[in-house]
Amino acid sequence: MLIATWNVNSIRTRLTQIIDWINQVHPDVLCLQETKVTDDSFPCEPFSKLGYFVEVFGQKSYNGVAIISKVKPENVKKGFYDCTDCDQNIEIFQNQKRLISGEIYGIRFINVYVPNGSSLESDKFEYKINWLSCLASFLDEQEKKGELICLMGDFNIAPSNLDIHDPKKYEGGIMASKKERNALNNVLKGRFIDSFRIFEKSTGHWSWWDYRNNAYELNKGWRIDHIYISRELSSKLKSSVIDSLPRGNLRPSDHAPVMIDLDLDDANLDFFEDDDNFLEI
DNA sequence: ATGGCAGAAGCATTCTGA
C-alpha cells in the first residue's frame, strides 16, 4: 500500500501535475500541504473521477491540508483536539489550517504542515515551537487511545545535518536549529520511526529545493518532508523513497513527493470487506 | 548583509514561504 506526502504549494496551480503523478504512481493515500484554498474552492472532481475520496481543511492564500484516499477516511478530524495536557492555548492555532487526520486501514493518518518559523529571532519561530509542543500533547492523547499512527507532512525541520546539502552554512539556523530538533524529538518521543532512515543512512537525499539560485539544478536541497510511523508498524515497512522528478517539472512545487510502501496484513484490511466503504464509480 | 523565486490577492505592490 503506497502512502505519500507532497507539499504542492497551491492545489490550483499544481492540479494537472498532481493528477499526472497520481496516474503514474497510483498512491493509496496522498497527503497534501499548502493547498492555499478554502474548502469550497478545493477542486475535488479531478480526484473523485479517479476513484479517490477527498478530505480538506483549508484557508485562503496560506496553509491548507488535504487527504486524498482510495478508501473513505473514518473519523476525520480537523485541527488539534483532545489536547488536555497541552500547556498552549489551542485557540491560537485554530485559524491556521495545518493539520487534518483520519483513520484508514485501521491507522490514523495525521497530515501536518508545520509552521516555517521564518528566523530564530521571529515571533513566528516561537509560534512554530509552541505548535510543535501542542502536536506532542495531541499525539500523547492519540497514544492513550492505542491508535496506530502514520504522522506525515512538511515538518520544515531537517532532523540531522545529513539532511542538509551544506550543513556548515545552515546548521543552527532556521529548520536546522537545536530548538527545532528538540521540539521534533519531543513530538516523536522514540515512539515513531523515520521511515526514510530505515533504508537510507547517507546524506544527499532531499525533499525540498529553494526556487532561488538554481537550487534544484545544483541539487542543493534539504530533507524536511517526513513520514513517521508507529514503531508497531515498522515490520510492515517495505520501502521508502523520495520522487524528486516532479521538482523538475515546468512550474513545479518546490517540494517533491515522499512515499512509503506498507505491507498491511489481512487483520488491518478486514474493515474494507464491507462494500459500503468503497466508492461507487 | 541582501537578494534571488514563486503564489495569492488584486492591479502596484505587499505578504508569505523556507
Coordinates of C-alpha atoms (C1' of nucleotides) in Angstrom, one line a residue:
Chain A
M1 CA 0.0 0.0 0.0
L2 CA 1.5 3.3 -1.2
I3 CA 1.3 6.2 1.2
A4 CA 2.6 9.6 0.0
T5 CA 3.0 13.2 1.2
W6 CA 3.6 16.2 -1.0
N7 CA 3.7 19.9 -0.3
V8 CA 2.2 21.1 -3.6
N9 CA 2.4 24.9 -3.0
S10 CA -1.1 25.7 -4.3
I11 CA -3.5 23.0 -5.4
R12 CA -4.9 25.1 -8.2
T13 CA -1.6 25.9 -9.8
R14 CA -0.3 22.3 -9.4
L15 CA -3.5 20.4 -10.2
T16 CA -2.6 18.8 -13.5
Q17 CA 0.8 17.9 -12.2
I18 CA -0.7 16.1 -9.2
I19 CA -3.3 14.3 -11.4
D20 CA -0.5 13.2 -13.7
W21 CA 1.6 12.0 -10.8
I22 CA -1.4 10.0 -9.3
N23 CA -1.9 8.4 -12.7
Q24 CA 1.7 7.2 -12.8
V25 CA 2.1 6.2 -9.1
H26 CA -1.4 5.2 -8.0
P27 CA -0.9 6.0 -4.3
D28 CA -3.5 4.6 -1.9
V29 CA -3.2 7.6 0.4
L30 CA -1.8 11.1 -0.6
C31 CA -1.5 13.8 2.0
L32 CA -1.1 17.3 0.6
Q33 CA 0.1 20.5 2.2
E34 CA -0.1 24.2 1.2
T35 CA -3.2 23.8 -0.8
K36 CA -4.0 27.5 -0.3
V37 CA -7.7 27.3 -0.9
T38 CA -10.9 27.4 1.2
D39 CA -12.7 24.1 1.4
D40 CA -15.5 25.2 -1.0
S41 CA -12.9 26.1 -3.7
F42 CA -10.9 22.9 -3.5
P43 CA -11.0 21.0 -6.9
C44 CA -12.4 17.7 -5.7
E45 CA -13.8 16.4 -9.0
P46 CA -10.5 15.5 -10.7
F47 CA -9.7 13.2 -7.8
S48 CA -13.1 11.7 -7.4
K49 CA -13.1 10.9 -11.1
L50 CA -10.1 8.7 -10.4
G51 CA -11.9 7.0 -7.6
Y52 CA -10.4 8.9 -4.7
F53 CA -12.1 10.4 -1.6
V54 CA -11.1 13.9 -0.7
E55 CA -11.0 15.4 2.8
V56 CA -9.9 19.0 3.1
F57 CA -9.0 21.6 5.7
G58 CA -8.0 24.8 4.0
Q59 CA -8.0 28.6 4.1
K60 CA -7.5 31.4 1.6
S61 CA -3.9 32.1 0.3
Y62 CA -2.0 30.3 3.0
N63 CA -1.5 26.8 4.6
G64 CA -4.3 24.3 3.9
V65 CA -4.0 20.4 4.1
A66 CA -5.9 17.6 2.4
I67 CA -6.1 13.8 2.4
I68 CA -6.7 12.0 -0.9
S69 CA -7.6 8.4 -0.3
K70 CA -8.8 5.3 -2.3
V71 CA -10.9 4.3 0.7
K72 CA -13.0 6.7 2.7
P73 CA -11.2 8.0 5.8
E74 CA -13.2 7.5 9.0
N75 CA -13.4 9.8 12.0
V76 CA -11.9 12.7 10.1
K77 CA -10.7 15.4 12.5
K78 CA -9.5 18.9 11.6
G79 CA -7.0 20.7 13.7
F80 CA -5.9 19.8 17.2
Y81 CA -8.4 18.2 19.6
D82 CA -8.3 16.4 23.0
C83 CA -5.0 18.1 23.9
T84 CA -5.9 18.1 27.6
D85 CA -2.3 18.2 28.8
C86 CA -1.2 20.9 26.3
D87 CA 0.2 23.9 28.1
Q88 CA -0.5 26.0 25.0
N89 CA -3.7 28.0 24.3
I90 CA -5.1 25.9 21.5
E91 CA -7.3 28.7 20.3
I92 CA -4.2 30.5 18.9
F93 CA -3.6 27.6 16.4
Q94 CA -7.2 27.2 15.2
N95 CA -7.1 29.9 12.5
Q96 CA -4.2 28.4 10.6
K97 CA -5.2 25.2 8.8
R98 CA -2.2 23.0 9.3
L99 CA -3.5 19.6 10.5
I100 CA -6.1 17.0 9.3
S101 CA -6.3 13.4 10.3
G102 CA -8.4 10.4 9.5
E103 CA -8.5 6.6 10.0
I104 CA -7.6 4.5 7.0
Y105 CA -6.8 0.7 7.1
G106 CA -7.0 0.9 10.9
I107 CA -4.3 3.5 11.1
R108 CA -4.7 7.2 12.0
F109 CA -3.1 9.2 9.2
I110 CA -2.1 12.6 10.6
N111 CA -1.2 15.1 7.9
V112 CA 0.7 18.2 9.1
Y113 CA 2.1 21.4 7.7
V114 CA 4.4 22.6 10.4
P115 CA 5.0 26.4 10.5
N116 CA 8.2 27.5 8.9
G117 CA 9.3 29.9 11.6
S118 CA 11.0 32.5 9.4
S119 CA 14.1 33.0 11.6
L120 CA 15.1 32.2 15.1
E121 CA 14.5 35.8 16.3
S122 CA 11.0 35.9 14.8
D123 CA 7.7 35.7 16.6
K124 CA 6.9 33.1 14.0
F125 CA 9.7 30.9 15.4
E126 CA 8.1 30.9 18.8
Y127 CA 4.8 30.0 17.2
K128 CA 6.5 27.1 15.4
I129 CA 8.0 25.8 18.7
N130 CA 4.6 26.2 20.5
W131 CA 2.8 24.5 17.7
L132 CA 5.1 21.5 17.9
S133 CA 4.6 21.4 21.7
C134 CA 0.8 21.2 21.0
L135 CA 1.4 18.5 18.4
A136 CA 3.3 16.5 21.0
S137 CA 0.4 16.6 23.5
F138 CA -2.0 15.8 20.7
L139 CA 0.0 12.7 19.9
D140 CA 0.1 11.8 23.7
E141 CA -3.7 11.6 23.6
Q142 CA -3.8 9.5 20.4
E143 CA -1.3 7.2 22.0
K144 CA -3.5 6.7 25.1
K145 CA -6.3 5.5 22.7
G146 CA -3.9 2.9 21.4
E147 CA -4.0 4.0 17.8
L148 CA -1.5 3.1 15.2
I149 CA -0.3 6.3 13.7
C150 CA 1.2 7.5 10.4
L151 CA 2.4 11.1 11.1
M152 CA 3.4 12.7 7.8
G153 CA 3.8 16.0 6.1
D154 CA 6.0 19.1 5.7
F155 CA 7.8 19.5 9.0
N156 CA 10.1 22.3 8.0
I157 CA 12.9 20.7 10.0
A158 CA 15.9 18.8 8.9
P159 CA 16.3 16.1 11.6
S160 CA 20.0 15.9 11.3
N161 CA 22.9 17.5 9.4
L162 CA 22.7 14.6 6.9
D163 CA 19.5 16.2 5.7
I164 CA 21.1 19.5 4.6
H165 CA 23.2 20.0 1.5
D166 CA 25.5 22.4 3.2
P167 CA 25.3 21.8 7.0
K168 CA 28.3 24.1 7.7
K169 CA 26.4 27.0 6.2
Y170 CA 22.9 26.3 7.7
E171 CA 23.5 24.4 11.0
G172 CA 21.8 26.2 13.9
G173 CA 19.7 28.3 11.6
I174 CA 16.0 28.0 10.7
M175 CA 14.9 24.4 10.0
A176 CA 18.2 23.2 11.5
S177 CA 18.4 24.7 15.0
K178 CA 18.7 22.7 18.2
K179 CA 15.4 24.2 19.5
E180 CA 13.5 22.9 16.4
R181 CA 15.2 19.5 16.6
N182 CA 14.5 19.2 20.3
A183 CA 10.9 20.1 19.6
L184 CA 10.6 17.5 16.9
N185 CA 12.2 14.8 19.1
N186 CA 9.7 15.7 21.8
V187 CA 6.9 15.0 19.3
L188 CA 8.4 11.7 18.3
K189 CA 9.5 10.7 21.8
G190 CA 11.0 7.5 20.4
R191 CA 7.6 6.1 19.6
F192 CA 7.8 6.7 15.9
I193 CA 10.4 5.8 13.3
D194 CA 11.6 8.0 10.4
S195 CA 10.7 5.6 7.6
F196 CA 13.2 7.1 5.2
R197 CA 16.1 6.4 7.5
I198 CA 15.3 2.7 7.8
F199 CA 16.6 2.2 4.3
E200 CA 18.9 5.1 3.6
K201 CA 21.6 6.2 6.1
S202 CA 23.6 8.5 3.9
T203 CA 23.3 12.2 3.1
G204 CA 22.3 13.6 -0.3
H205 CA 18.6 12.9 -0.3
W206 CA 16.4 16.0 -0.5
S207 CA 12.6 16.7 -0.5
W208 CA 12.8 20.4 -0.9
W209 CA 14.9 22.7 -3.1
D210 CA 14.7 26.5 -2.9
Y211 CA 13.2 28.2 -6.0
R212 CA 16.1 30.6 -5.9
N213 CA 19.7 30.3 -7.0
N214 CA 19.1 27.3 -9.3
A215 CA 19.0 25.1 -6.3
Y216 CA 17.4 22.1 -8.0
E217 CA 19.7 22.1 -10.9
L218 CA 22.7 22.3 -8.5
N219 CA 21.0 19.7 -6.2
K220 CA 21.2 22.0 -3.2
G221 CA 18.3 20.7 -1.2
W222 CA 17.0 19.8 2.2
R223 CA 15.1 16.8 3.6
I224 CA 12.2 18.4 5.5
D225 CA 9.2 16.3 4.4
H226 CA 8.8 13.1 6.5
I227 CA 6.7 10.0 7.1
Y228 CA 6.9 8.8 10.7
I229 CA 5.2 5.6 11.6
S230 CA 4.4 4.0 14.9
R231 CA 7.1 1.5 16.0
E232 CA 4.5 -1.3 15.8
L233 CA 4.2 -0.7 12.1
S234 CA 7.9 -1.0 11.4
S235 CA 7.8 -4.6 10.4
K236 CA 5.2 -3.7 7.7
L237 CA 7.5 -1.1 6.0
K238 CA 8.7 -2.4 2.6
S239 CA 10.3 0.7 1.1
S240 CA 10.6 4.5 1.4
V241 CA 11.5 6.8 -1.4
I242 CA 11.6 10.5 -2.5
D243 CA 10.3 11.0 -6.0
S244 CA 12.4 14.0 -7.0
L245 CA 11.3 14.0 -10.6
P246 CA 8.2 16.3 -10.2
R247 CA 10.6 19.0 -8.9
G248 CA 12.0 19.1 -12.5
N249 CA 8.5 19.9 -14.0
L250 CA 7.7 23.2 -15.6
R251 CA 6.3 25.5 -12.8
P252 CA 7.0 22.9 -10.1
S253 CA 6.2 22.9 -6.4
D254 CA 9.5 23.5 -4.5
H255 CA 8.8 20.2 -2.7
A256 CA 8.9 16.6 -4.1
P257 CA 6.6 13.8 -3.1
V258 CA 7.8 11.4 -0.4
M259 CA 6.3 7.9 -0.1
I260 CA 6.4 4.6 1.7
D261 CA 5.1 1.1 0.9
L262 CA 3.4 -0.5 3.8
D263 CA 2.5 -4.2 3.6
L264 CA -0.6 -4.5 5.7
D265 CA -1.8 -8.0 6.7
D266 CA -5.4 -9.2 6.5
A267 CA -6.2 -8.1 10.0
N268 CA -5.8 -4.5 9.0
L269 CA -7.9 -4.9 5.9
D270 CA -10.9 -6.7 7.4
F271 CA -12.7 -3.3 7.6
F272 CA -12.6 -2.9 3.9
E273 CA -14.6 -6.1 3.2
D274 CA -17.6 -4.0 3.9
D275 CA -18.7 -2.8 0.4
D276 CA -20.2 0.4 1.9
N277 CA -16.7 1.6 2.5
F278 CA -15.8 1.6 -1.2
L279 CA -16.6 4.5 -3.6
E280 CA -19.1 3.7 -6.4
I281 CA -17.5 4.9 -9.7
Chain B
dA1 C1' 24.0 41.9 4.6
dT2 C1' 20.9 41.2 0.8
dG3 C1' 18.5 39.2 -2.9
dG4 C1' 17.3 35.7 -5.6
dC5 C1' 12.0 32.8 -7.0
dA6 C1' 7.1 31.6 -6.6
dG7 C1' 2.0 32.1 -5.3
dA8 C1' -2.1 34.8 -3.8
dA9 C1' -4.6 38.9 -3.7
dG10 C1' -5.7 42.1 -7.0
dC11 C1' -3.9 45.7 -10.2
dA12 C1' 1.0 48.0 -7.8
dT13 C1' 2.8 46.1 -4.6
dT14 C1' 2.9 43.6 -0.4
dC15 C1' 2.9 39.4 2.3
dT16 C1' 4.4 34.8 3.0
dG17 C1' 7.2 31.0 2.3
dA18 C1' 11.9 28.0 3.5

